[in-house]
Amino acid sequence: MTVEYDSSDVPVVIVGAGPVGVTAALLLARRGVRTVVLERHHDVYPLPRAVATDDEVRRVLQAAGVQEEFAAIARPARGLRLLDARHRVMAEFPRVAQGVHGFPQTSMFDQPELERVLRDALARAPECDLRGGVEVVGVAQGGAGPVEVTYRDDEGEHLLRAAAVLGCDGANSITRDAIGAAWEDLRFEEHWTVVDVRTTLPVRCWEGVEQICDPRRPATFMRIGEDRYRWEFRLPGDAEPDPGRLRELIAPWVDLPPGAGSGADFESEFESGFEADIESGFEVLRRARYTFRARIADRWQRGRVFLLGDAAHLTPPFIGQGLCAGLRDAYNLTWKLARVLQQGADERLLETYESERKPHARHVIRLAVAMGWAMTGGQDGAAALRRGLLGAAVRIPGLGTAAARDLSPALTAGPLVRRRIRGRGGNALVGRFCPQPWVSADGRRARLDELLGDSFAVLTAVPLSPALQAVAEGLGARVLAVSRLGDDGRLADWLREGRANAVLLRPDRVVMDVVPAGGTDFTGTAAWASLLHTTRNPSLAQRTVENGLSRSATR
């Protein structure tokens, strides 16, 4: 065995080079943190899997430096429709072309194309070292020392010592086993077949996602790209669909010409290497059988070892949040880890990763399970009742907007999200994301985050007091007056509606604290200052803590 690096040379080892692992590496690289990424495949997995993302996660990709490249491969979608067994619309949840984060609320994409974009960015980042074709066989942590990661490749067995390890290694995670985590079953398990197709034939398509709420034959359909489509069909038990019957299943959307998608020809397409039926204009790219499950790990961290993505949570795909949840994990954890590793922040800062992300992941999984129930649960009588309830619900004003917002509720109260006090101004903003409008800077238009940088930021509608200036300096926060941003007053309106004079934004753009309307100071400094102070500049850090504690004592 060869020891390659010590802990000072490998700050972070990431197990798994899927979208979550690579995005985490890129986010750390933006903060100057070196990573070694270990992946069992030599190249990007070539078949499509995840196909949808929301505007919040588009913002994560922006933070990782790949937004423009992703925009070139993404396709905005109109939203979600629930259809009955006869394909009549029961409910519709539209998505707008520009959400609060500055991007389409729903975007469709091809996962291999996204992974290629991420891998190309990784290759350009000198802080990142990707090692493909390796098998991680051990993750061990003893006491306060470095985490030891053992892996094998063609040359033998190697040992890496790291200051932290991110387990982005999927549902069968060796990292999860290493920290002694177990699955909590959230009681959903169904077998589905997924069919990905490229076709030039006319397709009856709404340009969004369609969920067929038929207990006998539930299905999902969506357009992914210019000529790319996906169907998902639930299977009874462990059965495989008869290849000849797939023609019947697809018939509501596309008319296949004689000889295409029927009998032995269609079976040959699936079972002889997925060969394309080029002459018919209908090419089956993939048929795969999946078991959709709802699970969440009972622990996401032990010491300096963390779980992200499918290693930490599994969700049915019905609301398109599987990959999104993993990228949210990466966004939440990486800035905290960088601050601890590079700036000497308190180790307790890392404990807020699980406490903030786990409740949200559980919430999203439950929403997906509820959607699965709406699609598949109940007999004919229950289905009729469900159709009536959904038909009535969709007529409620603002329901579509509320449904989109429900995917990203405010973070639960904690050290970095002060507890809400009834009647205090600004409470509605704490724990929520700051919007991202287009702003003007140096004579050019840019998205807000391009001005904020990668650290903390203060957005203010009033001049800052000396105490607030000291807090901003202690955190290395950039201060921006909303009146000078050229955003047509969007951020000023947001502050006014939230009854706040100013907000303190975390590096992941979550509102950490507010100056209430009529106030002059942040309201929760004493709770978070001790976690965020750094040993690199103790005088400013100490001043930040002392200011916060003194204001808290006199309040």
Coordinates of C-alpha atoms in Angstrom, one line a residue:
M1 CA 0.0 0.0 0.0
T2 CA 1.3 3.5 -0.8
V3 CA 0.4 6.6 1.2
E4 CA 0.0 9.4 -1.3
Y5 CA -0.8 12.5 0.7
D6 CA -1.2 13.7 4.2
S7 CA -4.3 15.6 5.4
S8 CA -2.8 19.0 4.6
D9 CA -2.4 18.0 1.0
V10 CA -5.9 16.5 0.5
P11 CA -8.4 18.8 2.3
V12 CA -11.4 16.9 0.9
V13 CA -11.9 13.5 -0.7
I14 CA -15.2 13.1 -2.6
V15 CA -16.4 9.6 -3.2
G16 CA -18.5 9.6 -6.5
A17 CA -18.2 11.8 -9.6
G18 CA -21.9 12.1 -10.4
P19 CA -23.5 15.5 -10.7
V20 CA -23.6 15.9 -6.9
G21 CA -20.0 15.0 -6.3
V22 CA -18.6 17.1 -9.2
T23 CA -20.8 20.1 -8.3
A24 CA -19.5 19.9 -4.7
A25 CA -15.9 19.8 -6.0
L26 CA -16.5 22.9 -8.2
L27 CA -18.1 24.8 -5.3
L28 CA -15.2 24.0 -3.1
A29 CA -12.8 25.0 -5.9
R30 CA -14.4 28.4 -6.1
R31 CA -13.3 28.8 -2.5
G32 CA -9.8 27.5 -3.1
V33 CA -10.3 24.1 -1.5
R34 CA -8.5 21.2 -3.1
T35 CA -10.4 18.0 -3.7
V36 CA -9.6 14.5 -4.9
V37 CA -12.7 12.9 -6.6
L38 CA -12.8 9.1 -6.8
E39 CA -15.1 7.5 -9.3
R40 CA -15.5 3.8 -10.3
H41 CA -16.4 4.7 -14.0
H42 CA -13.8 6.0 -16.4
D43 CA -16.2 8.3 -18.1
V44 CA -19.7 9.8 -17.8
Y45 CA -22.4 7.3 -17.5
P46 CA -23.9 7.4 -21.1
L47 CA -27.6 6.7 -20.4
P48 CA -30.2 9.3 -19.3
R49 CA -31.5 9.3 -15.8
A50 CA -32.4 12.7 -14.2
V51 CA -34.2 15.0 -16.6
A52 CA -35.5 18.0 -14.6
T53 CA -34.3 20.8 -12.4
D54 CA -35.8 23.9 -10.8
D55 CA -34.7 27.5 -10.7
E56 CA -33.2 27.2 -7.3
V57 CA -30.9 24.5 -8.5
R58 CA -30.1 26.5 -11.7
R59 CA -28.7 29.0 -9.2
V60 CA -26.5 26.3 -7.6
L61 CA -25.1 25.6 -11.1
Q62 CA -24.5 29.3 -11.5
A63 CA -22.5 29.3 -8.3
A64 CA -20.5 26.3 -9.5
G65 CA -19.6 28.3 -12.7
V66 CA -21.5 26.3 -15.3
Q67 CA -24.7 28.2 -15.8
E68 CA -24.0 29.4 -19.3
E69 CA -23.0 25.9 -20.5
F70 CA -26.1 24.4 -18.8
A71 CA -28.4 27.0 -20.4
A72 CA -27.2 25.7 -23.8
I73 CA -28.4 22.2 -23.1
A74 CA -31.6 23.0 -21.1
R75 CA -35.2 23.4 -22.3
P76 CA -37.7 25.3 -20.2
A77 CA -40.9 23.4 -19.4
R78 CA -44.4 24.7 -18.9
G79 CA -45.1 22.9 -15.7
L80 CA -47.1 19.8 -14.5
R81 CA -50.4 18.4 -15.6
L82 CA -52.4 15.7 -13.9
L83 CA -54.5 13.7 -16.3
D84 CA -57.2 11.0 -15.7
A85 CA -57.3 7.6 -17.3
R86 CA -58.9 9.1 -20.5
H87 CA -56.1 11.8 -20.6
R88 CA -58.4 14.6 -19.6
V89 CA -56.8 17.4 -17.5
M90 CA -57.6 17.1 -13.8
A91 CA -55.2 19.8 -12.6
E92 CA -52.5 22.0 -14.0
F93 CA -49.5 23.6 -12.2
P94 CA -47.8 26.1 -14.5
R95 CA -44.2 27.2 -14.2
V96 CA -43.1 30.7 -15.2
A97 CA -40.2 31.5 -17.5
Q98 CA -38.3 33.3 -14.8
G99 CA -38.7 32.3 -11.1
V100 CA -37.5 34.1 -8.0
H101 CA -33.9 32.8 -8.6
G102 CA -33.7 34.3 -12.0
F103 CA -34.2 31.2 -14.1
P104 CA -37.1 29.1 -15.5
Q105 CA -39.0 27.4 -12.7
T106 CA -38.6 24.1 -14.5
S107 CA -35.9 23.1 -17.0
M108 CA -35.6 19.7 -18.8
F109 CA -32.1 18.3 -19.7
D110 CA -30.2 15.2 -20.5
Q111 CA -28.2 14.0 -17.6
P112 CA -25.2 12.8 -19.6
E113 CA -25.0 16.2 -21.2
L114 CA -25.1 17.8 -17.7
E115 CA -22.4 15.5 -16.5
R116 CA -20.2 16.3 -19.5
V117 CA -20.6 20.1 -18.7
L118 CA -19.6 19.5 -15.1
R119 CA -16.7 17.2 -16.0
D120 CA -15.3 19.8 -18.5
A121 CA -15.5 22.4 -15.7
L122 CA -13.8 20.1 -13.3
A123 CA -10.9 19.5 -15.8
R124 CA -10.4 23.3 -16.0
A125 CA -10.2 23.6 -12.2
P126 CA -6.6 23.1 -10.9
E127 CA -7.9 22.5 -7.4
C128 CA -9.7 19.3 -8.5
D129 CA -8.2 15.9 -9.2
L130 CA -10.5 13.3 -10.7
R131 CA -9.4 9.7 -10.5
G132 CA -11.7 7.4 -12.6
G133 CA -11.7 3.6 -12.8
V134 CA -11.1 3.2 -9.0
E135 CA -13.0 1.3 -6.3
V136 CA -13.3 2.8 -2.9
V137 CA -13.0 -0.1 -0.4
G138 CA -12.8 1.7 2.9
V139 CA -13.6 4.9 4.7
A140 CA -12.3 5.1 8.3
Q141 CA -12.0 7.9 10.9
G142 CA -10.2 7.5 14.2
G143 CA -10.6 10.2 16.8
A144 CA -9.7 13.7 15.8
G145 CA -7.2 12.6 13.1
P146 CA -7.7 12.6 9.4
V147 CA -10.2 10.4 7.5
E148 CA -8.5 7.5 5.8
V149 CA -9.9 6.5 2.4
T150 CA -8.7 3.3 0.8
Y151 CA -9.2 2.6 -2.9
R152 CA -8.0 0.2 -5.6
D153 CA -7.1 0.8 -9.2
D154 CA -5.1 -1.2 -11.8
E155 CA -1.9 -0.4 -10.0
G156 CA -3.0 -1.7 -6.6
E157 CA -4.3 -0.3 -3.4
H158 CA -3.9 3.3 -2.2
L159 CA -4.5 5.3 0.9
L160 CA -5.6 8.9 1.1
R161 CA -5.7 10.9 4.3
A162 CA -8.2 13.8 4.2
A163 CA -9.5 16.5 6.4
A164 CA -13.0 15.6 5.3
V165 CA -14.8 13.1 3.1
L166 CA -18.0 13.7 1.1
G167 CA -20.0 10.5 0.3
C168 CA -21.7 11.2 -3.0
D169 CA -21.7 7.5 -3.9
G170 CA -25.4 6.8 -4.4
A171 CA -28.0 4.5 -2.9
N172 CA -25.5 1.7 -2.3
S173 CA -23.0 4.1 -0.6
I174 CA -20.0 2.6 1.1
T175 CA -19.6 5.9 2.9
R176 CA -23.1 5.5 4.5
D177 CA -22.0 2.1 5.8
A178 CA -18.8 3.5 7.1
I179 CA -20.5 6.1 9.4
G180 CA -23.0 3.5 10.6
A181 CA -26.1 5.1 9.0
A182 CA -29.2 3.1 8.3
W183 CA -32.2 3.8 6.0
E184 CA -35.5 5.0 7.5
D185 CA -38.2 3.7 5.2
L186 CA -40.8 6.3 4.3
R187 CA -43.2 3.6 3.0
F188 CA -43.2 3.9 -0.8
E189 CA -42.0 1.2 -3.2
E190 CA -43.1 0.6 -6.8
H191 CA -41.7 -0.9 -9.9
W192 CA -41.6 1.2 -13.0
T193 CA -40.2 0.9 -16.6
V194 CA -38.6 4.0 -18.0
V195 CA -38.4 4.3 -21.8
D196 CA -36.3 7.0 -23.4
V197 CA -36.9 7.7 -27.1
R198 CA -35.6 9.9 -29.9
T199 CA -38.1 10.4 -32.7
T200 CA -38.9 12.6 -35.7
L201 CA -42.5 11.5 -35.7
P202 CA -45.3 14.0 -34.6
V203 CA -45.8 13.8 -30.8
R204 CA -48.9 15.1 -29.1
C205 CA -47.0 17.1 -26.4
W206 CA -48.0 19.8 -24.0
E207 CA -44.3 20.9 -23.5
G208 CA -44.4 20.0 -19.8
V209 CA -44.7 16.9 -17.6
E210 CA -47.9 14.8 -17.7
Q211 CA -48.8 12.5 -14.8
I212 CA -51.5 10.0 -15.7
C213 CA -53.5 9.4 -12.5
D214 CA -54.9 6.0 -13.4
P215 CA -54.7 3.3 -10.7
R216 CA -54.7 0.6 -13.3
R217 CA -52.1 2.1 -15.6
P218 CA -50.3 5.1 -14.0
A219 CA -47.7 6.8 -16.3
T220 CA -45.5 9.8 -16.7
F221 CA -44.6 11.5 -20.0
M222 CA -42.3 14.5 -20.7
R223 CA -40.4 16.1 -23.6
I224 CA -36.8 16.4 -22.7
G225 CA -35.2 17.9 -25.8
E226 CA -35.9 18.8 -29.4
D227 CA -36.5 15.2 -30.4
R228 CA -36.1 13.5 -27.0
Y229 CA -39.0 12.1 -25.0
R230 CA -39.5 9.9 -21.9
W231 CA -42.3 7.6 -20.8
E232 CA -42.5 5.9 -17.4
F233 CA -45.0 3.1 -16.8
R234 CA -45.8 1.4 -13.5
L235 CA -45.4 -2.4 -13.5
P236 CA -47.6 -4.8 -11.6
G237 CA -45.3 -6.4 -9.0
D238 CA -42.0 -7.5 -10.6
A239 CA -43.4 -8.1 -14.1
E240 CA -41.8 -6.8 -17.2
P241 CA -44.1 -5.2 -19.8
D242 CA -44.7 -7.2 -23.0
P243 CA -42.7 -5.5 -25.7
G244 CA -45.7 -5.6 -28.1
R245 CA -47.8 -3.8 -25.5
L246 CA -45.4 -0.8 -25.4
R247 CA -46.9 0.3 -28.7
E248 CA -50.3 0.4 -27.1
L249 CA -49.0 2.3 -24.0
I250 CA -47.3 5.0 -26.2
A251 CA -50.3 5.4 -28.6
P252 CA -52.0 8.3 -26.7
W253 CA -49.0 10.5 -27.6
V254 CA -47.5 9.2 -30.9
D255 CA -48.8 7.2 -33.9
L256 CA -46.1 4.6 -34.8
P257 CA -46.1 3.5 -38.4
P258 CA -46.7 -0.1 -39.2
G259 CA -43.8 -2.3 -38.2
A260 CA -42.4 0.2 -35.7
G261 CA -42.7 -0.6 -32.1
S262 CA -44.7 -3.8 -32.4
G263 CA -44.1 -7.5 -31.9
A264 CA -40.6 -8.9 -32.6
D265 CA -39.3 -5.7 -34.1
F266 CA -40.0 -3.7 -31.0
E267 CA -38.7 -6.5 -28.8
S268 CA -35.5 -6.6 -30.9
E269 CA -35.0 -2.9 -30.3
F270 CA -35.1 -3.4 -26.6
E271 CA -33.3 -6.8 -26.2
S272 CA -30.7 -6.7 -28.9
G273 CA -28.6 -3.8 -27.6
F274 CA -31.4 -1.2 -28.0
E275 CA -30.8 -0.9 -31.7
A276 CA -32.5 2.1 -33.4
D277 CA -35.4 1.7 -35.8
I278 CA -34.0 4.5 -37.9
E279 CA -36.3 4.0 -41.0
S280 CA -39.4 4.4 -38.9
G281 CA -38.1 7.6 -37.3
F282 CA -38.5 6.1 -33.8
E283 CA -35.3 5.2 -31.9
V284 CA -35.4 3.6 -28.5
L285 CA -32.4 5.0 -26.6
R286 CA -33.0 3.0 -23.4
R287 CA -35.5 0.9 -21.5
A288 CA -34.7 0.4 -17.8
R289 CA -36.6 -1.0 -14.9
Y290 CA -36.5 0.9 -11.7
T291 CA -37.8 0.5 -8.2
F292 CA -38.9 3.9 -6.9
R293 CA -38.4 4.1 -3.1
A294 CA -38.8 6.7 -0.4
R295 CA -36.0 6.6 2.2
I296 CA -33.8 8.8 4.3
A297 CA -30.6 8.0 6.2
D298 CA -30.9 8.3 10.0
R299 CA -27.6 10.1 10.2
W300 CA -25.8 12.3 7.5
Q301 CA -22.6 13.0 9.3
R302 CA -20.1 11.4 11.7
G303 CA -17.1 13.6 12.5
R304 CA -15.7 14.9 9.2
V305 CA -17.5 12.3 7.0
F306 CA -20.8 13.5 5.3
L307 CA -23.5 12.0 3.1
L308 CA -24.9 13.9 0.1
G309 CA -27.5 13.0 -2.6
D310 CA -28.7 9.5 -3.0
A311 CA -26.4 8.3 -0.3
A312 CA -28.5 10.4 2.2
H313 CA -32.0 10.2 0.7
L314 CA -34.1 8.5 -2.0
T315 CA -37.2 9.9 -3.4
P316 CA -39.8 8.8 -6.0
P317 CA -39.3 11.0 -9.2
F318 CA -42.9 12.4 -9.4
I319 CA -42.0 16.0 -8.6
G320 CA -38.6 16.0 -10.3
Q321 CA -36.6 16.7 -7.1
G322 CA -34.2 13.7 -6.8
L323 CA -31.1 15.3 -8.3
C324 CA -32.2 18.8 -7.1
A325 CA -32.1 17.6 -3.5
G326 CA -28.5 16.4 -3.9
L327 CA -27.3 19.6 -5.4
R328 CA -29.0 21.5 -2.6
D329 CA -27.0 19.3 -0.2
A330 CA -23.7 20.4 -1.9
Y331 CA -24.6 24.1 -1.9
N332 CA -25.5 24.0 1.8
L333 CA -22.4 22.0 3.0
T334 CA -19.5 23.3 0.9
W335 CA -19.4 26.9 2.0
K336 CA -19.5 25.8 5.7
L337 CA -16.8 23.2 5.1
A338 CA -14.6 25.7 3.3
R339 CA -15.0 28.2 6.2
V340 CA -13.9 25.6 8.7
L341 CA -11.0 24.2 6.7
Q342 CA -9.6 27.5 5.4
Q343 CA -10.6 30.1 8.0
G344 CA -10.8 28.2 11.3
A345 CA -14.5 28.6 11.9
D346 CA -16.0 26.6 14.7
E347 CA -16.5 22.9 14.1
R348 CA -20.1 23.1 15.2
L349 CA -20.8 25.0 12.0
L350 CA -20.7 21.6 10.2
E351 CA -23.4 20.2 12.4
T352 CA -25.9 22.7 10.8
Y353 CA -25.7 20.8 7.5
E354 CA -27.8 17.8 8.6
S355 CA -30.1 19.9 10.8
E356 CA -30.9 22.3 7.9
R357 CA -31.0 19.8 5.0
K358 CA -32.6 16.8 6.5
P359 CA -36.0 18.3 7.3
H360 CA -36.2 19.8 3.8
A361 CA -35.3 16.5 2.2
R362 CA -38.0 14.7 4.2
H363 CA -40.5 17.3 3.2
V364 CA -39.8 16.9 -0.5
I365 CA -39.9 13.1 -0.3
R366 CA -43.3 13.3 1.4
L367 CA -44.5 15.6 -1.4
A368 CA -43.3 13.1 -4.0
V369 CA -45.0 10.2 -2.2
A370 CA -48.2 12.2 -2.1
M371 CA -48.0 12.7 -5.8
G372 CA -47.4 9.0 -6.3
W373 CA -50.5 8.3 -4.2
A374 CA -52.5 10.7 -6.4
M375 CA -51.3 8.9 -9.5
T376 CA -51.6 5.3 -8.3
G377 CA -53.6 5.0 -5.1
G378 CA -57.1 3.8 -4.5
Q379 CA -59.7 1.9 -6.6
D380 CA -62.2 3.4 -9.1
G381 CA -64.3 5.1 -6.4
A382 CA -61.3 6.7 -4.8
A383 CA -60.0 7.7 -8.2
A384 CA -63.3 9.5 -8.9
L385 CA -63.2 11.3 -5.6
R386 CA -59.6 12.3 -6.1
R387 CA -60.4 13.7 -9.6
G388 CA -63.1 15.8 -8.1
L389 CA -60.9 17.1 -5.3
L390 CA -58.1 18.0 -7.6
G391 CA -60.4 19.7 -10.1
A392 CA -61.7 21.9 -7.3
A393 CA -58.3 22.5 -5.8
V394 CA -56.7 23.7 -9.0
R395 CA -59.3 26.5 -9.3
I396 CA -58.0 28.0 -6.0
P397 CA -56.2 31.3 -6.9
G398 CA -52.4 31.1 -6.5
L399 CA -52.3 27.3 -5.9
G400 CA -49.7 26.8 -8.7
T401 CA -47.4 29.5 -7.2
A402 CA -47.9 28.0 -3.7
A403 CA -47.1 24.5 -5.0
A404 CA -43.8 25.7 -6.5
R405 CA -42.9 27.6 -3.3
D406 CA -43.6 24.5 -1.2
L407 CA -40.6 22.8 -2.8
S408 CA -38.3 25.3 -1.1
P409 CA -39.8 26.3 2.3
A410 CA -37.9 28.4 4.8
L411 CA -35.1 26.5 6.7
T412 CA -36.0 25.4 10.2
A413 CA -34.8 27.5 13.1
G414 CA -31.2 26.8 14.2
P415 CA -27.9 28.5 14.9
L416 CA -27.7 30.1 11.4
V417 CA -31.5 30.8 11.2
R418 CA -32.6 32.8 14.2
R419 CA -35.9 31.8 15.8
R420 CA -38.8 33.8 14.5
I421 CA -40.4 36.1 17.1
R422 CA -44.0 36.9 16.5
G423 CA -44.6 40.6 15.7
R424 CA -41.0 41.4 14.9
G425 CA -40.3 42.8 11.4
G426 CA -38.3 40.8 8.9
N427 CA -39.2 37.4 10.3
A428 CA -40.8 36.3 7.1
L429 CA -37.5 36.6 5.3
V430 CA -35.2 34.7 7.7
G431 CA -34.3 31.2 6.4
R432 CA -35.5 32.0 2.9
F433 CA -33.6 32.6 -0.3
C434 CA -33.0 36.1 -1.5
P435 CA -34.4 36.7 -4.9
Q436 CA -32.0 37.1 -7.8
P437 CA -33.0 39.9 -10.2
W438 CA -30.9 41.3 -13.1
V439 CA -29.0 44.3 -11.8
S440 CA -26.7 47.0 -13.3
A441 CA -23.1 47.1 -12.3
D442 CA -20.2 49.0 -14.0
G443 CA -22.4 49.7 -17.0
R444 CA -23.4 46.1 -17.6
R445 CA -26.3 43.9 -16.8
A446 CA -25.7 40.9 -14.5
R447 CA -27.5 38.6 -12.2
L448 CA -27.3 39.6 -8.6
D449 CA -25.1 36.8 -7.4
E450 CA -22.4 37.9 -9.8
L451 CA -22.1 41.0 -7.7
L452 CA -22.3 39.3 -4.4
G453 CA -19.3 37.0 -4.8
D454 CA -18.8 33.7 -2.9
S455 CA -19.0 35.0 0.7
F456 CA -21.5 36.7 2.9
A457 CA -23.3 39.8 1.7
V458 CA -25.5 42.6 3.2
L459 CA -28.3 44.1 1.2
T460 CA -29.5 47.3 2.7
A461 CA -32.1 50.1 2.1
V462 CA -30.6 52.3 4.8
P463 CA -27.1 53.5 5.8
L464 CA -25.4 50.9 8.0
S465 CA -24.5 51.7 11.6
P466 CA -20.9 51.4 12.7
A467 CA -21.8 48.2 14.5
L468 CA -23.2 46.7 11.4
Q469 CA -20.2 47.8 9.4
A470 CA -18.0 45.9 11.9
V471 CA -20.1 42.8 11.5
A472 CA -19.8 43.0 7.7
E473 CA -16.1 43.4 8.0
G474 CA -15.7 40.5 10.4
L475 CA -17.5 38.2 8.0
G476 CA -15.8 39.5 4.9
A477 CA -19.3 40.5 3.6
R478 CA -19.9 42.7 0.6
V479 CA -22.4 45.6 1.3
L480 CA -24.8 46.6 -1.4
A481 CA -27.3 49.4 -1.3
V482 CA -30.5 48.2 -3.0
S483 CA -31.3 51.7 -4.3
R484 CA -28.2 51.6 -6.5
L485 CA -28.6 48.2 -8.2
G486 CA -30.8 49.2 -11.1
D487 CA -33.2 46.3 -10.6
D488 CA -36.4 48.3 -11.1
G489 CA -36.8 48.3 -7.3
R490 CA -37.4 44.6 -6.9
L491 CA -35.0 44.1 -4.0
A492 CA -36.2 47.3 -2.3
D493 CA -39.8 46.1 -2.6
W494 CA -38.8 42.7 -1.3
L495 CA -37.2 44.3 1.8
R496 CA -40.2 46.6 2.4
E497 CA -42.7 43.7 2.0
G498 CA -40.6 41.7 4.5
R499 CA -40.6 44.6 6.9
A500 CA -36.8 44.8 6.9
N501 CA -34.2 47.6 6.5
A502 CA -31.4 45.2 5.7
V503 CA -30.6 41.5 5.4
L504 CA -27.5 39.4 6.0
L505 CA -27.1 36.8 3.3
R506 CA -25.1 33.6 3.8
P507 CA -22.9 32.4 0.9
D508 CA -25.7 30.1 -0.2
R509 CA -28.0 33.2 -0.5
V510 CA -30.2 32.2 2.4
V511 CA -31.2 35.2 4.7
M512 CA -29.4 34.6 8.0
D513 CA -30.4 37.7 9.8
V514 CA -32.3 41.0 9.4
V515 CA -32.4 44.5 10.5
P516 CA -36.1 45.0 11.1
A517 CA -37.9 48.1 9.8
G518 CA -37.2 50.9 12.2
G519 CA -34.2 49.0 13.7
T520 CA -30.5 49.5 13.4
D521 CA -28.9 46.2 14.3
F522 CA -29.2 42.5 13.3
T523 CA -31.4 40.6 15.7
G524 CA -29.6 37.2 16.1
T525 CA -25.9 38.0 16.1
A526 CA -25.2 36.3 19.4
A527 CA -26.5 33.0 18.0
W528 CA -24.3 32.7 14.9
A529 CA -21.3 34.9 15.5
S530 CA -19.4 32.3 17.5
L531 CA -19.8 29.7 14.8
L532 CA -18.6 32.0 12.0
H533 CA -15.7 33.8 13.5
T534 CA -12.4 32.9 12.0
T535 CA -8.9 32.5 13.4
R536 CA -7.4 34.2 10.4
N537 CA -8.4 37.7 11.7
P538 CA -9.1 37.3 15.4
S539 CA -9.4 41.0 16.1
L540 CA -12.3 41.5 13.7
A541 CA -13.8 38.1 14.7
Q542 CA -13.7 39.1 18.4
R543 CA -15.2 42.5 17.6
T544 CA -18.1 40.8 15.7
V545 CA -18.8 38.5 18.6
E546 CA -18.6 41.2 21.2
N547 CA -20.8 43.6 19.2
G548 CA -23.4 40.8 18.8
L549 CA -23.4 39.8 22.5
S550 CA -23.6 43.4 23.8
R551 CA -26.5 44.3 21.5
S552 CA -28.3 41.1 22.5
A553 CA -27.8 41.9 26.2
T554 CA -29.4 45.4 25.9
R555 CA -32.3 44.3 23.7

